[in-house]
Short mmCIF file of C-alpha atoms in Angstrom, two decimals:
data_model
loop_
_atom_site.label_atom_id
_atom_site.label_comp_id
_atom_site.label_asym_id
_atom_site.label_seq_id
_atom_site.Cartn_x
_atom_site.Cartn_y
_atom_site.Cartn_z
CA MET H 5 -8.29 -41.22 -1.84
CA LYS H 6 -7.22 -44.76 -2.43
CA ASN H 7 -5.32 -44.16 -5.64
CA LEU H 8 -3.35 -41.28 -4.00
CA LEU H 9 -2.04 -43.68 -1.42
CA THR H 10 -1.26 -46.27 -4.04
CA ARG H 11 0.78 -43.78 -6.00
CA ARG H 12 2.95 -42.61 -3.10
CA GLN H 13 3.16 -45.44 -0.56
CA PHE H 14 6.12 -47.08 -2.23
CA LEU H 15 8.31 -43.97 -2.33
CA GLY H 16 11.44 -43.97 -0.25
CA THR H 17 11.36 -41.38 2.50
CA SER H 18 15.06 -41.05 3.27
CA ALA H 19 17.22 -38.33 1.80
CA VAL H 20 20.33 -39.13 -0.11
CA ALA H 21 23.10 -36.62 0.07
CA GLY H 22 24.36 -35.96 -3.42
CA ALA H 23 23.12 -37.01 -6.80
CA GLY H 24 25.82 -39.59 -7.29
CA LEU H 25 24.63 -41.78 -4.43
CA ALA H 26 21.34 -42.29 -6.17
CA PHE H 27 23.08 -44.06 -8.97
CA GLY H 28 25.22 -46.41 -6.94
CA ALA H 29 23.37 -47.66 -3.88
CA ALA H 30 25.64 -50.34 -2.46
CA SER H 31 22.73 -52.14 -0.77
CA LEU H 32 21.32 -53.29 -4.04
CA GLN H 33 22.17 -56.94 -4.63
CA PRO H 34 21.00 -58.35 -8.01
CA LEU H 35 20.53 -62.12 -8.40
CA SER H 36 23.31 -64.22 -9.79
CA ALA H 37 22.58 -66.59 -12.63
CA ALA H 38 22.16 -69.49 -10.13
CA GLU H 39 19.88 -67.46 -7.88
CA ASP H 40 17.81 -66.46 -10.94
CA SER H 41 16.74 -70.11 -11.39
CA ALA H 42 15.95 -70.54 -7.63
CA LYS H 43 12.59 -70.33 -5.94
CA PRO H 44 10.84 -66.96 -5.62
CA ALA H 45 11.21 -65.27 -2.25
CA ILE H 46 7.57 -65.84 -1.47
CA LEU H 47 8.32 -69.62 -1.66
CA GLY H 48 11.43 -69.28 0.53
CA GLY H 49 14.03 -68.13 -2.00
CA LYS H 50 16.46 -65.23 -1.59
CA PRO H 51 14.91 -61.80 -2.36
CA ALA H 52 16.17 -60.21 -5.57
CA CYS H 53 16.85 -56.76 -3.96
CA ASN H 54 17.02 -55.28 -0.51
CA GLY H 55 16.75 -51.61 -1.25
CA PHE H 56 16.26 -48.84 -3.79
CA PRO H 57 17.48 -45.25 -3.80
CA GLY H 58 15.69 -42.89 -1.42
CA TRP H 59 13.99 -39.64 -2.31
CA PRO H 60 14.37 -36.64 -2.21
CA ILE H 61 18.04 -36.22 -3.15
CA TYR H 62 19.76 -33.12 -1.87
CA ASP H 63 23.09 -31.68 -0.76
CA LYS H 64 24.62 -28.34 0.26
CA THR H 65 23.06 -26.68 -2.78
CA GLU H 66 19.58 -26.93 -1.26
CA GLU H 67 20.84 -26.02 2.26
CA THR H 68 22.51 -22.87 0.93
CA ALA H 69 19.39 -21.84 -0.98
CA LEU H 70 17.18 -22.20 2.14
CA GLN H 71 19.64 -20.38 4.39
CA ASP H 72 20.09 -17.52 1.90
CA THR H 73 16.33 -17.10 1.62
CA LEU H 74 15.92 -17.25 5.38
CA LYS H 75 18.56 -14.59 6.00
CA SER H 76 17.27 -12.31 3.21
CA GLY H 77 14.00 -11.73 5.04
CA ALA H 78 12.27 -11.80 1.62
CA TRP H 79 10.14 -14.89 1.89
CA TYR H 80 7.36 -14.35 -0.69
CA ARG H 81 7.43 -13.41 -4.33
CA GLY H 82 6.23 -9.90 -3.66
CA SER H 83 9.51 -9.03 -1.90
CA GLY H 84 12.02 -11.56 -3.18
CA LYS H 85 13.60 -12.52 -6.50
CA ARG H 86 13.90 -16.28 -6.29
CA VAL H 87 10.51 -17.12 -7.72
CA ALA H 88 11.06 -14.90 -10.71
CA ALA H 89 14.55 -16.42 -11.16
CA PHE H 90 13.14 -19.95 -11.07
CA GLU H 91 10.44 -19.02 -13.61
CA GLY H 92 13.11 -17.79 -15.95
CA GLU H 93 15.17 -20.93 -15.57
CA TYR H 94 12.25 -23.28 -15.99
CA ALA H 95 11.09 -21.45 -19.10
CA LYS H 96 14.59 -21.80 -20.51
CA LEU H 97 14.73 -25.46 -19.65
CA THR H 98 11.44 -26.19 -21.35
CA GLY H 99 11.66 -23.78 -24.23
CA ALA H 100 8.46 -21.99 -23.20
CA LYS H 101 8.18 -18.24 -23.65
CA HIS H 102 6.51 -17.77 -20.26
CA CYS H 103 6.43 -19.55 -16.91
CA LEU H 104 4.34 -18.85 -13.82
CA ALA H 105 5.25 -20.60 -10.61
CA THR H 106 2.35 -21.77 -8.41
CA ALA H 107 1.76 -23.32 -5.04
CA SER H 108 1.14 -26.83 -6.44
CA GLY H 109 0.33 -28.69 -9.61
CA THR H 110 -3.35 -28.45 -8.63
CA ALA H 111 -2.88 -24.69 -8.24
CA ALA H 112 -1.40 -24.54 -11.70
CA LEU H 113 -4.41 -26.36 -13.18
CA SER H 114 -6.80 -24.17 -11.15
CA THR H 115 -5.02 -21.07 -12.39
CA VAL H 116 -5.51 -22.07 -15.99
CA MET H 117 -9.18 -22.95 -15.43
CA GLY H 118 -9.63 -19.51 -13.78
CA ALA H 119 -7.85 -17.68 -16.58
CA LEU H 120 -10.06 -19.43 -19.13
CA GLU H 121 -13.12 -18.58 -17.01
CA VAL H 122 -14.31 -22.20 -16.99
CA GLY H 123 -17.59 -22.26 -15.11
CA PRO H 124 -21.13 -23.69 -14.79
CA GLY H 125 -22.45 -25.16 -17.99
CA ASP H 126 -18.99 -25.79 -19.43
CA GLU H 127 -17.50 -29.21 -20.15
CA VAL H 128 -13.87 -30.16 -19.85
CA ILE H 129 -12.55 -33.34 -21.52
CA ILE H 130 -10.23 -35.41 -19.29
CA PRO H 131 -9.01 -39.00 -19.09
CA PRO H 132 -10.25 -41.42 -16.42
CA TYR H 133 -6.78 -42.73 -15.76
CA THR H 134 -5.27 -39.83 -13.78
CA PHE H 135 -4.76 -38.42 -10.37
CA VAL H 136 -7.93 -36.94 -8.84
CA ALA H 137 -6.65 -33.33 -9.10
CA THR H 138 -7.38 -33.38 -12.89
CA TYR H 139 -10.99 -33.92 -11.94
CA ASN H 140 -11.11 -31.66 -8.92
CA VAL H 141 -10.07 -28.50 -10.73
CA VAL H 142 -13.01 -28.98 -13.13
CA VAL H 143 -15.70 -29.48 -10.51
CA LEU H 144 -14.35 -26.68 -8.28
CA ASN H 145 -15.54 -24.45 -11.13
CA TYR H 146 -18.91 -26.30 -11.32
CA ALA H 147 -18.22 -27.47 -14.85
CA LEU H 148 -18.77 -31.07 -15.99
CA PRO H 149 -15.70 -33.32 -16.40
CA ILE H 150 -16.15 -35.49 -19.50
CA PHE H 151 -14.22 -38.76 -19.32
CA VAL H 152 -12.73 -40.05 -22.59
CA ASP H 153 -11.65 -43.70 -22.47
CA SER H 154 -8.04 -44.78 -22.22
CA ASP H 155 -5.81 -46.30 -24.88
CA LEU H 156 -5.02 -49.65 -23.29
CA ALA H 157 -1.61 -49.91 -24.92
CA SER H 158 -0.25 -46.50 -23.99
CA PHE H 159 -2.12 -45.81 -20.62
CA GLN H 160 -2.93 -42.33 -22.14
CA ILE H 161 -6.28 -40.77 -23.20
CA ASP H 162 -7.50 -42.34 -26.45
CA ALA H 163 -7.28 -39.34 -28.78
CA SER H 164 -9.39 -41.08 -31.41
CA LYS H 165 -12.41 -40.85 -29.08
CA ILE H 166 -12.15 -37.18 -28.16
CA ALA H 167 -13.99 -35.79 -31.14
CA ALA H 168 -17.07 -37.83 -30.34
CA ALA H 169 -17.16 -36.33 -26.82
CA ILE H 170 -17.20 -32.71 -28.01
CA ASN H 171 -20.38 -30.64 -28.08
CA PRO H 172 -21.19 -26.89 -28.01
CA ARG H 173 -20.55 -26.92 -24.26
CA THR H 174 -16.98 -28.17 -24.53
CA ARG H 175 -14.64 -25.43 -23.22
CA VAL H 176 -11.26 -27.20 -22.78
CA ILE H 177 -9.55 -30.40 -23.84
CA MET H 178 -7.22 -31.44 -21.03
CA PRO H 179 -5.08 -34.52 -21.84
CA VAL H 180 -2.77 -35.89 -19.17
CA HIS H 181 0.79 -36.92 -20.06
CA LEU H 182 0.65 -39.82 -17.63
CA GLY H 183 3.69 -41.24 -15.91
CA GLY H 184 6.13 -39.16 -17.97
CA SER H 185 5.11 -40.27 -21.37
CA ALA H 186 3.00 -38.17 -23.75
CA ALA H 187 -0.54 -38.35 -25.01
CA ASP H 188 -1.02 -38.25 -28.79
CA LEU H 189 -0.56 -34.54 -29.19
CA ASP H 190 -0.73 -34.47 -33.00
CA ALA H 191 -4.18 -36.00 -33.00
CA ILE H 192 -5.28 -33.80 -30.07
CA MET H 193 -4.03 -30.53 -31.56
CA GLU H 194 -5.72 -31.33 -34.86
CA ILE H 195 -9.05 -31.64 -33.02
CA SER H 196 -8.30 -28.40 -31.16
CA LYS H 197 -7.63 -26.59 -34.42
CA GLN H 198 -10.76 -27.95 -36.13
CA ARG H 199 -13.08 -27.21 -33.24
CA ASN H 200 -11.36 -24.08 -31.95
CA ILE H 201 -11.09 -25.53 -28.39
CA PRO H 202 -7.98 -24.80 -26.32
CA VAL H 203 -5.72 -27.61 -25.13
CA VAL H 204 -4.40 -27.55 -21.59
CA GLU H 205 -1.68 -30.15 -21.09
CA ASP H 206 -1.69 -31.70 -17.62
CA ALA H 207 2.02 -32.47 -17.58
CA CYS H 208 2.27 -32.72 -13.79
CA GLN H 209 4.14 -36.02 -14.06
CA SER H 210 6.20 -35.29 -17.15
CA HIS H 211 9.08 -32.89 -16.55
CA LEU H 212 11.40 -32.88 -19.54
CA ALA H 213 9.23 -35.24 -21.64
CA GLU H 214 9.08 -34.30 -25.32
CA TRP H 215 6.76 -34.49 -28.28
CA LYS H 216 8.69 -34.31 -31.53
CA GLY H 217 11.50 -32.50 -29.85
CA LYS H 218 9.36 -29.98 -28.01
CA LYS H 219 8.88 -30.22 -24.32
CA VAL H 220 5.39 -31.30 -23.28
CA GLY H 221 3.45 -28.42 -21.82
CA THR H 222 4.55 -26.10 -24.64
CA VAL H 223 2.41 -27.53 -27.44
CA GLY H 224 -1.09 -26.52 -26.31
CA LEU H 225 -2.28 -23.16 -25.05
CA ALA H 226 -0.84 -24.02 -21.62
CA GLY H 227 0.97 -26.77 -19.78
CA CYS H 228 0.72 -27.46 -16.06
CA PHE H 229 3.43 -29.08 -13.88
CA SER H 230 3.65 -30.36 -10.30
CA PHE H 231 6.68 -30.20 -8.00
CA GLN H 232 5.03 -32.28 -5.24
CA ALA H 233 7.43 -34.42 -3.19
CA SER H 234 7.12 -37.55 -5.41
CA LYS H 235 7.87 -35.68 -8.62
CA ASN H 236 11.11 -35.87 -10.69
CA LEU H 237 11.61 -32.17 -9.92
CA ASN H 238 10.29 -31.38 -6.42
CA SER H 239 10.09 -28.83 -3.64
CA GLY H 240 7.65 -30.72 -1.39
CA GLU H 241 4.79 -28.79 -3.00
CA GLY H 242 4.82 -26.45 -5.93
CA GLY H 243 3.75 -26.15 -9.55
CA ALA H 244 4.09 -24.11 -12.75
CA VAL H 245 2.07 -22.96 -15.75
CA LEU H 246 3.83 -22.66 -19.14
CA THR H 247 2.44 -20.83 -22.14
CA ASN H 248 3.72 -19.10 -25.26
CA SER H 249 0.91 -16.49 -25.11
CA PRO H 250 1.89 -13.27 -23.30
CA GLU H 251 -1.74 -12.29 -22.90
CA PHE H 252 -2.74 -15.62 -21.44
CA MET H 253 0.22 -15.55 -19.07
CA GLU H 254 -0.91 -12.20 -17.67
CA ASN H 255 -4.36 -13.58 -17.17
CA CYS H 256 -2.91 -16.50 -15.26
CA TYR H 257 -0.68 -14.26 -13.23
CA ASN H 258 -3.58 -12.02 -12.22
CA PHE H 259 -5.78 -14.98 -11.25
CA HIS H 260 -3.14 -16.61 -9.07
CA ASN H 261 -2.40 -13.27 -7.39
CA GLN H 262 -5.92 -12.46 -6.09
CA GLY H 263 -6.89 -10.79 -9.39
CA ARG H 264 -4.05 -8.20 -9.00
CA ALA H 265 -2.06 -7.30 -12.01
CA ARG H 266 1.70 -7.04 -12.01
CA GLY H 267 3.42 -3.91 -10.85
CA ASN H 268 1.11 -2.98 -8.01
CA THR H 269 2.95 -1.19 -5.15
CA GLY H 270 1.69 -0.58 -1.65
CA TYR H 271 -2.07 -0.76 -1.60
CA ALA H 272 -2.67 0.89 -4.97
CA PHE H 273 -4.07 -2.33 -6.40
CA THR H 274 -5.64 -2.72 -9.80
CA TYR H 275 -7.66 -5.87 -10.63
CA SER H 276 -8.68 -7.75 -13.73
CA GLY H 277 -11.23 -10.44 -14.42
CA THR H 278 -14.04 -11.29 -12.00
CA ARG H 279 -12.34 -13.59 -9.57
CA GLY H 280 -8.95 -14.75 -8.32
CA SER H 281 -7.10 -16.58 -5.62
CA ASN H 282 -3.80 -16.82 -3.81
CA LEU H 283 -1.97 -19.63 -5.55
CA ARG H 284 1.58 -18.24 -5.39
CA LEU H 285 4.82 -20.13 -4.91
CA CYS H 286 7.02 -18.90 -2.02
CA GLU H 287 10.69 -17.97 -2.10
CA PHE H 288 11.82 -21.00 -0.13
CA GLN H 289 10.23 -23.37 -2.59
CA ALA H 290 11.78 -21.52 -5.54
CA GLY H 291 15.23 -21.79 -3.94
CA ILE H 292 14.83 -25.52 -3.52
CA LEU H 293 13.59 -25.91 -7.09
CA THR H 294 16.48 -23.98 -8.56
CA ALA H 295 18.89 -26.18 -6.58
CA GLN H 296 17.11 -29.36 -7.69
CA MET H 297 17.40 -28.35 -11.27
CA THR H 298 21.19 -28.64 -11.11
CA ARG H 299 20.84 -32.43 -11.26
CA VAL H 300 17.49 -32.97 -12.97
CA GLU H 301 18.98 -33.64 -16.43
CA GLU H 302 21.48 -36.16 -15.09
CA GLN H 303 18.70 -37.96 -13.27
CA ALA H 304 16.46 -37.94 -16.30
CA LEU H 305 19.14 -39.52 -18.42
CA ARG H 306 19.68 -42.29 -15.87
CA ARG H 307 15.94 -43.00 -15.73
CA THR H 308 15.76 -43.22 -19.50
CA GLU H 309 18.75 -45.55 -19.75
CA ASN H 310 17.37 -47.91 -17.18
CA ALA H 311 13.80 -47.79 -18.40
CA GLU H 312 14.85 -48.64 -21.98
CA TYR H 313 17.01 -51.50 -20.73
CA LEU H 314 14.19 -52.75 -18.54
CA THR H 315 11.73 -52.59 -21.44
CA ARG H 316 14.03 -54.59 -23.77
CA MET H 317 14.14 -57.40 -21.19
CA LEU H 318 10.53 -57.30 -19.93
CA LYS H 319 8.94 -57.35 -23.37
CA GLU H 320 10.55 -60.80 -23.86
CA ILE H 321 8.49 -62.20 -21.00
CA PRO H 322 5.04 -63.45 -22.08
CA GLY H 323 2.31 -61.68 -20.14
CA ILE H 324 4.41 -58.53 -19.37
CA VAL H 325 3.45 -55.67 -21.71
CA PRO H 326 5.33 -52.40 -21.14
CA ALA H 327 3.36 -49.25 -21.88
CA LYS H 328 3.56 -48.21 -25.50
CA MET H 329 4.98 -44.81 -26.45
CA TYR H 330 3.49 -42.95 -29.39
CA PRO H 331 5.97 -42.27 -32.25
CA GLY H 332 5.78 -38.55 -31.57
CA CYS H 333 6.90 -39.05 -27.95
CA THR H 334 10.66 -38.46 -28.49
CA ARG H 335 11.39 -38.40 -24.78
CA ASN H 336 9.70 -40.14 -21.85
CA ALA H 337 10.35 -38.61 -18.41
CA TYR H 338 9.59 -41.95 -16.65
CA HIS H 339 7.98 -40.56 -13.54
CA LEU H 340 6.38 -44.01 -13.55
CA TYR H 341 7.47 -47.20 -15.26
CA MET H 342 4.19 -48.81 -16.31
CA PHE H 343 3.33 -52.22 -17.74
CA ARG H 344 0.30 -54.55 -18.01
CA TYR H 345 0.22 -57.90 -16.25
CA LEU H 346 -1.67 -60.57 -18.18
CA LYS H 347 -2.48 -63.29 -15.69
CA ASP H 348 -3.16 -65.98 -18.30
CA GLN H 349 0.56 -66.16 -18.93
CA PHE H 350 1.11 -66.67 -15.20
CA ALA H 351 -1.05 -69.74 -14.72
CA GLY H 352 -4.04 -67.53 -13.98
CA MET H 353 -2.42 -66.01 -10.89
CA ASP H 354 -4.23 -62.78 -10.00
CA ARG H 355 -2.42 -59.44 -10.08
CA ALA H 356 -2.61 -59.05 -6.31
CA LYS H 357 -0.60 -62.21 -5.72
CA PHE H 358 1.84 -61.17 -8.40
CA LEU H 359 2.34 -57.80 -6.66
CA LYS H 360 2.77 -59.57 -3.30
CA ALA H 361 5.39 -61.90 -4.79
CA MET H 362 7.28 -58.94 -6.30
CA GLN H 363 7.25 -57.07 -3.00
CA ARG H 364 8.67 -60.11 -1.27
CA GLU H 365 11.51 -59.95 -3.72
CA GLY H 366 12.24 -56.47 -2.39
CA ILE H 367 10.79 -54.81 -5.46
CA PRO H 368 8.30 -52.06 -4.67
CA CYS H 369 5.33 -52.04 -7.07
CA SER H 370 1.69 -51.04 -7.10
CA SER H 371 -1.50 -51.61 -9.03
CA GLY H 372 -1.77 -47.91 -9.92
CA TYR H 373 -4.96 -45.98 -10.30
CA SER H 374 -8.46 -47.41 -9.85
CA PRO H 375 -11.16 -46.16 -12.30
CA LEU H 376 -11.62 -42.56 -11.37
CA ASN H 377 -14.87 -42.26 -13.30
CA LYS H 378 -16.38 -45.06 -11.20
CA ASP H 379 -15.20 -43.81 -7.79
CA THR H 380 -17.98 -43.06 -5.29
CA TYR H 381 -16.37 -39.63 -4.79
CA VAL H 382 -16.83 -38.83 -8.47
CA ARG H 383 -20.19 -40.40 -9.13
CA GLY H 384 -21.54 -38.63 -6.05
CA LEU H 385 -21.39 -35.44 -8.12
CA VAL H 386 -24.95 -36.10 -9.27
CA LYS H 387 -26.17 -35.69 -5.68
CA SER H 388 -24.43 -32.41 -5.11
CA ARG H 389 -26.97 -29.74 -4.27
CA HIS H 390 -24.97 -27.20 -6.28
CA TYR H 391 -24.91 -29.40 -9.35
CA GLN H 392 -28.56 -30.21 -8.97
CA LYS H 393 -29.28 -26.44 -9.17
CA LEU H 394 -27.05 -25.98 -12.25
CA TYR H 395 -27.92 -29.12 -14.21
CA THR H 396 -31.16 -31.06 -14.73
CA GLN H 397 -31.60 -34.63 -13.52
CA LYS H 398 -31.65 -35.70 -17.18
CA GLU H 399 -28.27 -33.93 -17.82
CA LEU H 400 -26.69 -35.52 -14.81
CA GLY H 401 -28.00 -38.92 -15.65
CA GLU H 402 -26.66 -38.57 -19.16
CA TRP H 403 -23.32 -37.51 -17.68
CA LEU H 404 -23.08 -40.80 -15.76
CA GLU H 405 -23.85 -42.73 -18.97
CA ARG H 406 -21.20 -40.77 -20.86
CA SER H 407 -18.70 -41.55 -18.15
CA GLU H 408 -18.42 -45.27 -19.01
CA CYS H 409 -14.87 -46.20 -20.06
CA PRO H 410 -14.57 -49.95 -20.68
CA GLN H 411 -10.99 -49.94 -21.88
CA ASN H 412 -9.91 -48.01 -18.76
CA ASP H 413 -11.65 -50.63 -16.62
CA LEU H 414 -9.49 -53.28 -18.19
CA LEU H 415 -6.37 -51.15 -17.83
CA CYS H 416 -7.02 -50.71 -14.11
CA GLU H 417 -7.28 -54.49 -13.76
CA GLN H 418 -3.87 -55.10 -15.47
CA ALA H 419 -1.65 -52.16 -14.62
CA VAL H 420 1.52 -52.41 -12.59
CA TRP H 421 3.73 -49.47 -11.65
CA PHE H 422 7.33 -48.90 -10.61
CA THR H 423 8.20 -45.41 -9.29
CA GLN H 424 10.83 -43.09 -10.72
CA THR H 425 13.27 -43.65 -7.82
CA MET H 426 13.66 -47.31 -8.84
CA LEU H 427 15.01 -46.17 -12.20
CA LEU H 428 17.84 -44.32 -10.41
CA ALA H 429 19.31 -47.64 -9.25
CA PRO H 430 22.27 -49.31 -10.94
CA ARG H 431 21.64 -51.21 -14.20
CA SER H 432 22.14 -54.48 -12.38
CA SER H 433 19.02 -53.82 -10.42
CA MET H 434 16.98 -53.77 -13.66
CA GLU H 435 18.35 -57.24 -14.32
CA ALA H 436 17.30 -58.28 -10.79
CA ILE H 437 13.76 -57.06 -11.42
CA VAL H 438 13.54 -59.09 -14.60
CA GLY H 439 15.03 -62.14 -12.94
CA ALA H 440 12.41 -61.93 -10.20
CA VAL H 441 9.57 -61.75 -12.72
CA ARG H 442 10.91 -64.72 -14.60
CA ARG H 443 11.18 -66.92 -11.56
CA ILE H 444 7.76 -65.87 -10.31
CA GLN H 445 6.40 -66.90 -13.70
CA ARG H 446 8.21 -70.25 -13.65
CA HIS H 447 6.66 -71.02 -10.26
CA ALA H 448 3.35 -69.27 -10.92
CA SER H 449 1.13 -72.20 -9.92
CA GLN H 450 2.91 -72.56 -6.59
CA VAL H 451 2.99 -68.78 -5.99
CA ALA H 452 -0.73 -68.53 -6.66
CA SER H 453 -1.52 -70.97 -3.86
CA ALA H 454 1.13 -69.65 -1.43
#
């Protein structure tokens, strides 16, 4: 889909050997004070930067993990020990009582939907500002995804609008902790308690983020994470489910393992539930993840330092509005650095031209997601022959009406993203970014017509 490409197309593809190199790329050349007052690059000036750290970052730690797994001959979790070891380490890192590794973040979400027996006739509350996987795992179970509008300031689901979207069919509330920040979990968990509806946290972008000192993904019934190649903790593909419920964890384990319970040997299988799938992580991925975890905290601290410094500078520029964090979000993972671009403060220059001018400065940026609820792919659900069998035309028509999210429409017109790799650059590069924005603003009328 279009927004998938937008999210990933600006990522560096080269590997950097060693975590330290990510924090000191010599190729980055911030503007001097004199250059800061010069013309933007799009008008013939010198670009602000000529490179940002590549991704993924690896060294001998990952190589050793892969070689050891290869030589062991134990390549899947049924015969090896690396997946179980990673699960233990990730549970310890997050403070969760239980962790289940899965083949992807989508697999993690699908596992939870399966364990909860979400199915036809059920409704699952989700935000419209998210990656399409949040939607896909709902419709794969023939349930209805119910879009709740975005909070323009935070880029997160507007928790104040969730209660009005709930009805007797509501089976799950699934907020997304978008970009590394956190949705308003206090408000969401209060609704969950009052209505007795489980909360599944889509934390696929938010490794190490916290809500009031607790890692996101450990507040609701379950939390789901992705270790896809762009993520702050990655193994190319991979995912995990966290929960503090031993019973729910076993239901998740069984579902992701073809319905087979733990402890089966040979072909003496026992099964639970009514369905399952193979959504397991392999031993190679677990080895890479365990190696990547040796530097994940250091990288997270660098992102936070740079993001906070960047925010202090950007919020002084009229028309640049960094995404708000809720007071309960005591740690942002900064998978994305997000802000809104208000064109009226840039002589009416549209966002597309602003993005082009930034890219000419050597600063990768994107417009982020388009309105998922309005995508032809999503709205085509009403024409699905399966959904037409399960739901009446009246119900499907009402679903389209309920899917209107005007604040999200505005957000999608204003949003600008930087990716997490940019926040691993030296602090001087944050200054270069700000300098580039300022000079684009000073020459906005000329840039708009360039």
